[in-house]
PDB file of C-alpha atoms in Angstrom:
ATOM      1  CA  MET A 105      99.343  71.796  45.070  1.00 50.00           C
ATOM      2  CA  SER A 106     100.501  70.734  41.596  1.00 53.00           C
ATOM      3  CA  LYS A 107     101.313  73.325  38.966  1.00 49.00           C
ATOM      4  CA  LEU A 108      98.326  72.227  36.862  1.00 48.00           C
ATOM      5  CA  VAL A 109      95.939  72.612  39.807  1.00 48.00           C
ATOM      6  CA  LYS A 110      97.369  76.045  40.585  1.00 50.00           C
ATOM      7  CA  ILE A 111      96.780  77.164  36.999  1.00 49.00           C
ATOM      8  CA  ALA A 112      93.217  75.827  37.073  1.00 50.00           C
ATOM      9  CA  PHE A 113      92.561  77.564  40.416  1.00 49.00           C
ATOM     10  CA  TYR A 114      93.953  80.839  39.095  1.00 53.00           C
ATOM     11  CA  ALA A 115      91.855  80.598  35.930  1.00 50.00           C
ATOM     12  CA  LEU A 116      88.725  79.891  37.979  1.00 49.00           C
ATOM     13  CA  SER A 117      89.441  82.908  40.189  1.00 51.00           C
ATOM     14  CA  ILE A 118      89.750  85.139  37.121  1.00 46.00           C
ATOM     15  CA  LEU A 119      86.456  83.829  35.767  1.00 44.00           C
ATOM     16  CA  LEU A 120      84.688  84.408  39.100  1.00 46.00           C
ATOM     17  CA  LEU A 121      86.036  87.964  39.381  1.00 46.00           C
ATOM     18  CA  SER A 122      85.037  88.677  35.790  1.00 46.00           C
ATOM     19  CA  ALA A 123      81.547  87.297  36.363  1.00 46.00           C
ATOM     20  CA  CYS A 124      81.173  89.395  39.521  1.00 47.00           C
ATOM     21  CA  SER A 125      82.242  92.611  37.765  1.00 49.00           C
ATOM     22  CA  ASN A 126      79.728  91.958  34.968  1.00 64.00           C
ATOM     23  CA  LYS A 127      76.772  91.527  37.322  1.00 81.00           C
ATOM     24  CA  LEU A 128      74.093  94.167  36.916  1.00 90.00           C
ATOM     25  CA  LEU A 129      74.290  97.074  39.368  1.00 92.00           C
ATOM     26  CA  ASP A 130      71.075  98.834  40.355  1.00 90.00           C
ATOM     27  CA  LEU A 131      72.353 102.143  41.710  1.00 88.00           C
ATOM     28  CA  LYS A 132      69.987 104.005  44.023  1.00 86.00           C
ATOM     29  CA  MET A 133      69.929 105.759  47.369  1.00 82.00           C
ATOM     30  CA  GLU A 134      69.620 103.196  50.158  1.00 77.00           C
ATOM     31  CA  ALA A 135      69.500 103.271  53.947  1.00 61.00           C
ATOM     32  CA  THR A 136      72.876 103.996  55.544  1.00 66.00           C
ATOM     33  CA  SER A 137      74.290 103.101  58.939  1.00 61.00           C
ATOM     34  CA  GLU A 138      74.594 106.828  59.606  1.00 69.00           C
ATOM     35  CA  ASP A 139      71.881 109.430  59.096  1.00 81.00           C
ATOM     36  CA  GLU A 140      74.205 112.420  59.487  1.00 86.00           C
ATOM     37  CA  PHE A 141      77.294 113.077  57.399  1.00 89.00           C
ATOM     38  CA  THR A 142      79.266 115.949  55.867  1.00 94.00           C
ATOM     39  CA  TYR A 143      80.499 116.722  52.364  1.00 94.00           C
ATOM     40  CA  ARG A 144      83.151 119.223  51.314  1.00 94.00           C
ATOM     41  CA  ASN A 145      82.860 120.969  47.956  1.00 93.00           C
ATOM     42  CA  THR A 146      86.025 122.719  46.726  1.00 94.00           C
ATOM     43  CA  SER A 147      86.582 124.549  43.449  1.00 93.00           C
ATOM     44  CA  MET A 148      89.102 126.727  41.662  1.00 95.00           C
ATOM     45  CA  MET A 149      88.010 128.778  38.661  1.00 92.00           C
ATOM     46  CA  GLU A 150      90.331 130.812  36.468  1.00 94.00           C
ATOM     47  CA  SER A 151      88.656 133.229  34.038  1.00 91.00           C
ATOM     48  CA  ASN A 152      90.453 135.146  31.307  1.00 91.00           C
ATOM     49  CA  VAL A 153      88.648 138.056  29.647  1.00 88.00           C
ATOM     50  CA  SER A 154      89.973 140.128  26.754  1.00 87.00           C
ATOM     51  CA  VAL A 155      88.169 143.422  26.068  1.00 77.00           C
ATOM     52  CA  MET A 156      89.356 146.406  24.028  1.00 73.00           C
ATOM     53  CA  GLY A 157      92.878 144.993  23.854  1.00 74.00           C
ATOM     54  CA  MET A 158      93.118 144.518  27.622  1.00 80.00           C
ATOM     55  CA  ASP A 159      93.484 141.093  29.225  1.00 85.00           C
ATOM     56  CA  GLN A 160      92.146 140.434  32.695  1.00 86.00           C
ATOM     57  CA  LYS A 161      92.488 137.288  34.785  1.00 91.00           C
ATOM     58  CA  VAL A 162      90.212 136.436  37.706  1.00 90.00           C
ATOM     59  CA  ILE A 163      90.885 133.510  40.055  1.00 93.00           C
ATOM     60  CA  ILE A 164      88.209 132.331  42.483  1.00 91.00           C
ATOM     61  CA  GLU A 165      88.833 129.594  45.056  1.00 94.00           C
ATOM     62  CA  GLN A 166      86.000 128.307  47.202  1.00 93.00           C
ATOM     63  CA  SER A 167      85.414 125.601  49.822  1.00 94.00           C
ATOM     64  CA  THR A 168      82.068 124.745  51.434  1.00 93.00           C
ATOM     65  CA  ASP A 169      81.219 122.149  54.104  1.00 94.00           C
ATOM     66  CA  GLN A 170      77.598 121.001  54.197  1.00 93.00           C
ATOM     67  CA  ALA A 171      75.911 118.646  56.660  1.00 93.00           C
ATOM     68  CA  TYR A 172      73.244 116.165  55.568  1.00 91.00           C
ATOM     69  CA  ASP A 173      70.698 115.017  58.128  1.00 92.00           C
ATOM     70  CA  ILE A 174      68.264 112.355  56.852  1.00 91.00           C
ATOM     71  CA  VAL A 175      65.060 113.311  58.650  1.00 90.00           C
ATOM     72  CA  GLU A 176      62.735 110.712  57.146  1.00 89.00           C
ATOM     73  CA  ARG A 177      62.767 107.826  54.685  1.00 88.00           C
ATOM     74  CA  ASN A 178      59.541 107.639  52.727  1.00 89.00           C
ATOM     75  CA  THR A 179      57.751 104.535  51.425  1.00 88.00           C
ATOM     76  CA  ASP A 180      58.489 105.494  47.787  1.00 88.00           C
ATOM     77  CA  GLY A 181      62.241 105.405  48.478  1.00 87.00           C
ATOM     78  CA  SER A 182      62.645 109.182  48.647  1.00 90.00           C
ATOM     79  CA  MET A 183      64.263 110.923  51.604  1.00 90.00           C
ATOM     80  CA  ASP A 184      63.540 114.148  53.473  1.00 93.00           C
ATOM     81  CA  ILE A 185      66.896 115.747  54.231  1.00 92.00           C
ATOM     82  CA  LYS A 186      67.960 118.801  56.212  1.00 94.00           C
ATOM     83  CA  LEU A 187      70.919 120.404  54.455  1.00 92.00           C
ATOM     84  CA  THR A 188      72.993 122.869  56.485  1.00 93.00           C
ATOM     85  CA  THR A 189      75.945 124.989  55.363  1.00 93.00           C
ATOM     86  CA  LEU A 190      78.550 124.600  58.110  1.00 95.00           C
ATOM     87  CA  SER A 191      81.410 126.706  56.790  1.00 95.00           C
ATOM     88  CA  LEU A 192      82.494 128.717  53.769  1.00 93.00           C
ATOM     89  CA  LYS A 193      85.827 129.931  52.452  1.00 94.00           C
ATOM     90  CA  MET A 194      86.147 132.109  49.373  1.00 92.00           C
ATOM     91  CA  GLU A 195      88.973 134.099  47.839  1.00 93.00           C
ATOM     92  CA  GLN A 196      88.788 136.129  44.652  1.00 89.00           C
ATOM     93  CA  ILE A 197      91.840 137.688  43.024  1.00 89.00           C
ATOM     94  CA  ASN A 198      91.489 140.128  40.125  1.00 83.00           C
ATOM     95  CA  PRO A 199      93.294 143.227  38.814  1.00 77.00           C
ATOM     96  CA  MET A 200      90.629 145.597  40.172  1.00 75.00           C
ATOM     97  CA  MET A 201      90.075 144.302  43.698  1.00 76.00           C
ATOM     98  CA  SER A 202      90.640 141.145  45.704  1.00 85.00           C
ATOM     99  CA  MET A 203      88.160 139.706  48.184  1.00 88.00           C
ATOM    100  CA  LYS A 204      88.467 137.110  50.925  1.00 93.00           C
ATOM    101  CA  PHE A 205      85.933 135.466  53.214  1.00 92.00           C
ATOM    102  CA  ASP A 206      86.541 132.751  55.809  1.00 93.00           C
ATOM    103  CA  SER A 207      83.688 131.917  58.173  1.00 93.00           C
ATOM    104  CA  GLU A 208      86.103 130.264  60.594  1.00 93.00           C
ATOM    105  CA  ASN A 209      88.598 133.148  60.598  1.00 92.00           C
ATOM    106  CA  PRO A 210      86.471 136.307  60.202  1.00 90.00           C
ATOM    107  CA  GLU A 211      89.353 138.593  61.154  1.00 89.00           C
ATOM    108  CA  GLU A 212      90.851 137.844  57.731  1.00 86.00           C
ATOM    109  CA  ASN A 213      87.763 138.933  55.774  1.00 90.00           C
ATOM    110  CA  GLU A 214      88.311 141.821  53.355  1.00 89.00           C
ATOM    111  CA  PRO A 215      86.923 144.173  52.293  1.00 86.00           C
ATOM    112  CA  GLU A 216      84.361 143.678  55.068  1.00 80.00           C
ATOM    113  CA  GLU A 217      81.543 145.638  53.411  1.00 77.00           C
ATOM    114  CA  MET A 218      81.763 143.609  50.200  1.00 75.00           C
ATOM    115  CA  VAL A 219      81.977 140.123  51.717  1.00 82.00           C
ATOM    116  CA  LYS A 220      79.771 140.445  54.784  1.00 80.00           C
ATOM    117  CA  GLY A 221      76.819 139.009  52.871  1.00 82.00           C
ATOM    118  CA  PHE A 222      78.475 135.600  52.779  1.00 85.00           C
ATOM    119  CA  LYS A 223      77.805 135.349  56.527  1.00 88.00           C
ATOM    120  CA  ASN A 224      74.154 134.741  55.649  1.00 86.00           C
ATOM    121  CA  MET A 225      75.090 131.468  53.959  1.00 88.00           C
ATOM    122  CA  VAL A 226      76.773 129.976  57.026  1.00 91.00           C
ATOM    123  CA  GLY A 227      74.315 128.105  59.231  1.00 91.00           C
ATOM    124  CA  LYS A 228      71.609 128.365  56.561  1.00 90.00           C
ATOM    125  CA  GLU A 229      69.278 125.340  56.566  1.00 92.00           C
ATOM    126  CA  TYR A 230      67.492 123.919  53.529  1.00 92.00           C
ATOM    127  CA  ASP A 231      64.658 121.385  53.460  1.00 93.00           C
ATOM    128  CA  MET A 232      65.343 118.958  50.618  1.00 92.00           C
ATOM    129  CA  LYS A 233      63.451 115.986  49.234  1.00 93.00           C
ATOM    130  CA  MET A 234      65.558 113.598  47.152  1.00 90.00           C
ATOM    131  CA  SER A 235      64.356 110.601  45.161  1.00 91.00           C
ATOM    132  CA  ALA A 236      65.956 107.159  45.345  1.00 89.00           C
ATOM    133  CA  LYS A 237      67.640 108.000  42.033  1.00 89.00           C
ATOM    134  CA  GLY A 238      69.316 111.167  43.354  1.00 88.00           C
ATOM    135  CA  GLU A 239      66.842 113.608  41.810  1.00 89.00           C
ATOM    136  CA  VAL A 240      66.251 116.777  43.843  1.00 89.00           C
ATOM    137  CA  ILE A 241      62.447 116.787  43.981  1.00 90.00           C
ATOM    138  CA  ASP A 242      62.191 119.906  46.102  1.00 91.00           C
ATOM    139  CA  LEU A 243      64.483 122.310  47.962  1.00 90.00           C
ATOM    140  CA  SER A 244      63.430 125.314  50.015  1.00 89.00           C
ATOM    141  CA  THR A 245      64.506 127.586  52.846  1.00 88.00           C
ATOM    142  CA  LYS A 246      62.960 130.292  54.973  1.00 86.00           C
ATOM    143  CA  GLY A 247      63.194 133.681  53.300  1.00 79.00           C
ATOM    144  CA  SER A 248      65.813 134.953  50.897  1.00 80.00           C
ATOM    145  CA  VAL A 249      69.376 133.826  51.625  1.00 80.00           C
ATOM    146  CA  PHE A 250      70.751 137.366  51.322  1.00 79.00           C
ATOM    147  CA  GLU A 251      67.795 139.339  52.675  1.00 77.00           C
ATOM    148  CA  GLY A 252      69.157 142.405  54.477  1.00 75.00           C
ATOM    149  CA  ALA A 253      72.748 141.278  53.966  1.00 73.00           C
ATOM    150  CA  PHE A 254      73.846 144.470  52.207  1.00 75.00           C
ATOM    151  CA  ASP A 255      71.659 147.081  53.881  1.00 74.00           C
ATOM    152  CA  GLY A 256      73.524 150.382  54.008  1.00 69.00           C
ATOM    153  CA  VAL A 257      75.919 149.386  51.230  1.00 71.00           C
ATOM    154  CA  PRO A 258      75.809 151.399  47.959  1.00 69.00           C
ATOM    155  CA  ASN A 259      73.762 149.404  45.414  1.00 71.00           C
ATOM    156  CA  GLY A 260      73.103 146.937  48.245  1.00 72.00           C
ATOM    157  CA  GLU A 261      69.777 145.765  46.858  1.00 74.00           C
ATOM    158  CA  ALA A 262      71.284 145.013  43.454  1.00 73.00           C
ATOM    159  CA  ILE A 263      74.234 143.206  45.061  1.00 73.00           C
ATOM    160  CA  ALA A 264      71.863 141.079  47.158  1.00 76.00           C
ATOM    161  CA  ALA A 265      69.858 140.143  44.047  1.00 75.00           C
ATOM    162  CA  GLN A 266      73.039 139.197  42.200  1.00 72.00           C
ATOM    163  CA  MET A 267      74.254 137.091  45.129  1.00 76.00           C
ATOM    164  CA  GLU A 268      70.868 135.377  45.373  1.00 78.00           C
ATOM    165  CA  GLU A 269      71.132 134.444  41.711  1.00 73.00           C
ATOM    166  CA  GLN A 270      74.596 132.958  42.131  1.00 72.00           C
ATOM    167  CA  PHE A 271      74.322 131.355  45.590  1.00 77.00           C
ATOM    168  CA  GLY A 272      70.619 131.243  46.506  1.00 78.00           C
ATOM    169  CA  VAL A 273      68.085 128.409  46.568  1.00 81.00           C
ATOM    170  CA  GLU A 274      68.012 127.765  42.816  1.00 80.00           C
ATOM    171  CA  ALA A 275      71.819 127.706  42.672  1.00 79.00           C
ATOM    172  CA  VAL A 276      72.001 125.213  45.563  1.00 82.00           C
ATOM    173  CA  LYS A 277      69.370 123.036  43.889  1.00 81.00           C
ATOM    174  CA  SER A 278      71.262 123.145  40.588  1.00 77.00           C
ATOM    175  CA  ASN A 279      74.553 122.231  42.273  1.00 77.00           C
ATOM    176  CA  MET A 280      72.921 119.313  44.070  1.00 79.00           C
ATOM    177  CA  ALA A 281      71.520 118.028  40.783  1.00 74.00           C
ATOM    178  CA  GLN A 282      75.030 118.025  39.353  1.00 70.00           C
ATOM    179  CA  VAL A 283      76.508 115.917  42.159  1.00 77.00           C
ATOM    180  CA  THR A 284      73.638 113.476  42.756  1.00 85.00           C
ATOM    181  CA  GLY A 285      71.797 113.373  39.434  1.00 86.00           C
ATOM    182  CA  PHE A 286      74.003 110.803  37.692  1.00 92.00           C
ATOM    183  CA  PHE A 287      72.021 107.634  38.452  1.00 92.00           C
ATOM    184  CA  PRO A 288      71.070 105.427  35.468  1.00 93.00           C
ATOM    185  CA  ASP A 289      67.367 104.688  35.006  1.00 91.00           C
ATOM    186  CA  ASN A 290      68.022 100.946  34.744  1.00 92.00           C
ATOM    187  CA  PRO A 291      70.557  98.454  36.175  1.00 94.00           C
ATOM    188  CA  VAL A 292      73.949  98.622  34.416  1.00 95.00           C
ATOM    189  CA  GLN A 293      77.141  96.600  34.177  1.00 95.00           C
ATOM    190  CA  VAL A 294      80.772  97.555  33.615  1.00 95.00           C
ATOM    191  CA  GLY A 295      81.117  99.161  30.180  1.00 95.00           C
ATOM    192  CA  ASP A 296      77.537 100.469  30.011  1.00 96.00           C
ATOM    193  CA  SER A 297      76.874 104.168  29.327  1.00 97.00           C
ATOM    194  CA  TRP A 298      73.860 106.438  29.768  1.00 96.00           C
ATOM    195  CA  THR A 299      73.088 110.099  29.052  1.00 96.00           C
ATOM    196  CA  LYS A 300      71.490 112.863  31.110  1.00 92.00           C
ATOM    197  CA  ASN A 301      70.411 116.345  29.970  1.00 91.00           C
ATOM    198  CA  THR A 302      70.413 119.035  32.661  1.00 86.00           C
ATOM    199  CA  THR A 303      70.329 122.808  33.075  1.00 83.00           C
ATOM    200  CA  ILE A 304      72.884 124.456  35.358  1.00 78.00           C
ATOM    201  CA  THR A 305      71.472 127.660  36.838  1.00 72.00           C
ATOM    202  CA  SER A 306      74.221 128.839  39.180  1.00 66.00           C
ATOM    203  CA  GLY A 307      74.968 132.312  37.828  1.00 65.00           C
ATOM    204  CA  MET A 308      74.828 132.027  34.041  1.00 72.00           C
ATOM    205  CA  SER A 309      72.451 129.345  32.760  1.00 82.00           C
ATOM    206  CA  MET A 310      74.154 126.422  31.008  1.00 85.00           C
ATOM    207  CA  LEU A 311      72.799 123.400  29.137  1.00 91.00           C
ATOM    208  CA  ALA A 312      74.663 120.145  29.770  1.00 92.00           C
ATOM    209  CA  GLU A 313      74.466 116.840  27.924  1.00 95.00           C
ATOM    210  CA  THR A 314      76.439 114.332  29.995  1.00 95.00           C
ATOM    211  CA  THR A 315      77.408 110.763  29.150  1.00 97.00           C
ATOM    212  CA  TYR A 316      78.223 108.549  32.130  1.00 97.00           C
ATOM    213  CA  THR A 317      80.055 105.218  31.899  1.00 98.00           C
ATOM    214  CA  LEU A 318      80.426 102.553  34.587  1.00 97.00           C
ATOM    215  CA  THR A 319      84.115 101.722  34.233  1.00 97.00           C
ATOM    216  CA  GLU A 320      84.946  99.643  37.314  1.00 96.00           C
ATOM    217  CA  ARG A 321      83.531  97.832  40.351  1.00 95.00           C
ATOM    218  CA  LYS A 322      85.926  97.050  43.158  1.00 95.00           C
ATOM    219  CA  SER A 323      85.514  96.368  46.889  1.00 94.00           C
ATOM    220  CA  GLY A 324      81.948  97.673  46.925  1.00 94.00           C
ATOM    221  CA  VAL A 325      82.827 100.920  45.133  1.00 96.00           C
ATOM    222  CA  ALA A 326      81.614 101.752  41.620  1.00 96.00           C
ATOM    223  CA  THR A 327      83.722 104.058  39.444  1.00 97.00           C
ATOM    224  CA  ILE A 328      81.797 106.171  36.951  1.00 97.00           C
ATOM    225  CA  THR A 329      83.445 108.491  34.428  1.00 97.00           C
ATOM    226  CA  PHE A 330      81.566 111.358  32.796  1.00 97.00           C
ATOM    227  CA  ASN A 331      81.941 113.601  29.766  1.00 96.00           C
ATOM    228  CA  SER A 332      79.702 116.646  29.242  1.00 95.00           C
ATOM    229  CA  GLN A 333      79.072 118.899  26.281  1.00 96.00           C
ATOM    230  CA  LEU A 334      78.187 122.373  27.572  1.00 95.00           C
ATOM    231  CA  LYS A 335      76.711 125.507  26.058  1.00 93.00           C
ATOM    232  CA  SER A 336      75.120 128.652  27.421  1.00 90.00           C
ATOM    233  CA  ASP A 337      71.331 128.634  27.313  1.00 87.00           C
ATOM    234  CA  PRO A 338      70.309 130.920  24.406  1.00 85.00           C
ATOM    235  CA  ASP A 339      66.838 131.411  25.927  1.00 82.00           C
ATOM    236  CA  ALA A 340      68.094 132.454  29.368  1.00 80.00           C
ATOM    237  CA  ALA A 341      67.439 136.002  30.519  1.00 77.00           C
ATOM    238  CA  PRO A 342      70.536 138.251  30.731  1.00 77.00           C
ATOM    239  CA  LEU A 343      72.224 138.569  34.105  1.00 74.00           C
ATOM    240  CA  ASP A 344      71.604 141.917  35.782  1.00 72.00           C
ATOM    241  CA  MET A 345      74.823 143.151  37.327  1.00 68.00           C
ATOM    242  CA  MET A 346      74.128 146.473  39.022  1.00 61.00           C
ATOM    243  CA  GLY A 347      72.313 148.020  36.057  1.00 68.00           C
ATOM    244  CA  MET A 348      74.369 146.301  33.370  1.00 74.00           C
ATOM    245  CA  GLU A 349      73.036 143.294  31.451  1.00 81.00           C
ATOM    246  CA  MET A 350      75.389 140.424  30.673  1.00 81.00           C
ATOM    247  CA  LYS A 351      74.736 137.648  28.173  1.00 85.00           C
ATOM    248  CA  TYR A 352      77.090 134.727  27.555  1.00 87.00           C
ATOM    249  CA  GLU A 353      77.771 132.761  24.374  1.00 90.00           C
ATOM    250  CA  LEU A 354      79.993 129.960  25.627  1.00 93.00           C
ATOM    251  CA  THR A 355      80.626 126.322  24.752  1.00 95.00           C
ATOM    252  CA  GLY A 356      82.818 123.759  26.444  1.00 95.00           C
ATOM    253  CA  THR A 357      83.378 120.370  27.983  1.00 96.00           C
ATOM    254  CA  GLN A 358      83.373 118.810  31.422  1.00 95.00           C
ATOM    255  CA  THR A 359      85.084 115.555  32.379  1.00 97.00           C
ATOM    256  CA  GLY A 360      85.614 113.678  35.592  1.00 96.00           C
ATOM    257  CA  THR A 361      85.209 110.630  37.819  1.00 97.00           C
ATOM    258  CA  ILE A 362      82.660 109.647  40.464  1.00 96.00           C
ATOM    259  CA  LYS A 363      83.297 107.054  43.185  1.00 96.00           C
ATOM    260  CA  VAL A 364      80.031 105.646  44.552  1.00 94.00           C
ATOM    261  CA  ASN A 365      79.303 103.317  47.465  1.00 93.00           C
ATOM    262  CA  GLU A 366      77.376 100.497  45.772  1.00 93.00           C
ATOM    263  CA  LYS A 367      75.438  99.580  48.906  1.00 90.00           C
ATOM    264  CA  THR A 368      74.169 103.041  49.829  1.00 89.00           C
ATOM    265  CA  GLY A 369      74.318 104.941  46.520  1.00 90.00           C
ATOM    266  CA  TRP A 370      76.007 107.902  48.211  1.00 90.00           C
ATOM    267  CA  THR A 371      79.002 109.444  46.490  1.00 92.00           C
ATOM    268  CA  GLN A 372      82.383 109.015  48.155  1.00 93.00           C
ATOM    269  CA  LYS A 373      84.232 111.462  45.920  1.00 95.00           C
ATOM    270  CA  THR A 374      83.701 113.342  42.656  1.00 95.00           C
ATOM    271  CA  GLU A 375      86.530 115.045  40.766  1.00 96.00           C
ATOM    272  CA  GLY A 376      85.943 117.111  37.658  1.00 95.00           C
ATOM    273  CA  GLU A 377      87.341 119.685  35.268  1.00 96.00           C
ATOM    274  CA  GLN A 378      85.365 122.128  33.136  1.00 94.00           C
ATOM    275  CA  LYS A 379      86.614 124.213  30.201  1.00 95.00           C
ATOM    276  CA  MET A 380      84.571 126.965  28.524  1.00 93.00           C
ATOM    277  CA  GLU A 381      85.250 129.584  25.869  1.00 95.00           C
ATOM    278  CA  GLY A 382      83.342 132.120  23.809  1.00 94.00           C
ATOM    279  CA  LYS A 383      81.902 135.610  24.210  1.00 91.00           C
ATOM    280  CA  MET A 384      80.596 137.734  27.062  1.00 86.00           C
ATOM    281  CA  ASN A 385      78.253 140.469  25.779  1.00 85.00           C
ATOM    282  CA  MET A 386      77.503 143.511  27.938  1.00 80.00           C
ATOM    283  CA  SER A 387      75.011 146.320  27.545  1.00 82.00           C
ATOM    284  CA  GLY A 388      73.566 149.188  29.567  1.00 74.00           C
ATOM    285  CA  GLY A 389      75.079 151.283  32.316  1.00 65.00           C
ATOM    286  CA  THR A 390      78.053 153.356  31.165  1.00 65.00           C
ATOM    287  CA  VAL A 391      79.471 150.758  28.755  1.00 63.00           C
ATOM    288  CA  GLY A 392      76.806 150.880  26.040  1.00 71.00           C
ATOM    289  CA  GLU A 393      77.262 147.775  23.884  1.00 80.00           C
ATOM    290  CA  MET A 394      80.446 145.764  24.407  1.00 82.00           C
ATOM    291  CA  SER A 395      81.674 142.236  23.677  1.00 86.00           C
ATOM    292  CA  ALA A 396      84.629 140.419  25.230  1.00 87.00           C
ATOM    293  CA  ASP A 397      86.420 137.155  24.509  1.00 90.00           C
ATOM    294  CA  MET A 398      86.294 134.829  27.499  1.00 91.00           C
ATOM    295  CA  ASN A 399      87.612 131.445  28.578  1.00 93.00           C
ATOM    296  CA  THR A 400      87.368 129.652  31.904  1.00 93.00           C
ATOM    297  CA  LEU A 401      88.954 126.635  33.560  1.00 95.00           C
ATOM    298  CA  THR A 402      87.306 125.145  36.643  1.00 94.00           C
ATOM    299  CA  LYS A 403      88.593 122.238  38.739  1.00 96.00           C
ATOM    300  CA  TYR A 404      86.451 120.880  41.542  1.00 94.00           C
ATOM    301  CA  THR A 405      86.001 118.068  44.049  1.00 95.00           C
ATOM    302  CA  TYR A 406      83.013 116.889  46.063  1.00 94.00           C
ATOM    303  CA  GLU A 407      84.001 114.534  48.865  1.00 95.00           C
ATOM    304  CA  ARG A 408      82.476 112.971  51.936  1.00 93.00           C
ATOM    305  CA  ILE A 409      84.666 113.933  54.918  1.00 91.00           C
ATOM    306  CA  LYS A 410      82.608 112.661  57.898  1.00 81.00           C
TER     307      LYS A 410
END
């Protein structure tokens, strides 16, 4: 092959690759070759709180495996899915008391009375309906997740209510919306951006305005980057923590990358980082009225493992 022909062939290849990458991509949930698969969600959050001249650091690490079983594909493109929590690991380190829970190694759990409620999450099944665009239409489960989990424990009812708020049905639904609710309304090409407004209700309520950008298409995988502006919901009710009300005034950002299978629409891996700072206001109980400076750093991944 002459040098001139080689150059022409190379140039044509570049043009074809460029044209392919600029084709419109209509991202949506499609049929997969497998109807059962597992995702692992891992996170590490470091919180720093300064109150009355005292600094406190809390580190929480968590890992959850959840199985997805597609029960039925509906004519409108939505799917009925059974979501099951297979395993849970959690470790919290703070100056007052450390806690550890591992569903696969229960002999390491401590203190047992404080973490035993997490057992209720393992094996818990949720009925979920998801649209073709990744929207969680409905999510439900039988009974309260933490019903009876802290019977016999001082303030057990209040602890169960607090746990339900942080890890119950609404929290699961909110988390799912964060990891599947990125789909654009219309077909997009590399370089296109779109914006979604969501409310995060896991624990404290947060408002998120997220801009997504399709940055690359390669070997059937779409790469999407995201950038969120976050703020605590000013209209949210205060959190009730064992007789003490807590209200947050926080702002921050969230950035990351999503890898999506173009054919099926299912995420292969999401990596993100969230930074927040502001005030935590407390009232009631024995503290009266108190305000504390607060900042948090959270790093997380959401990855298909089976």
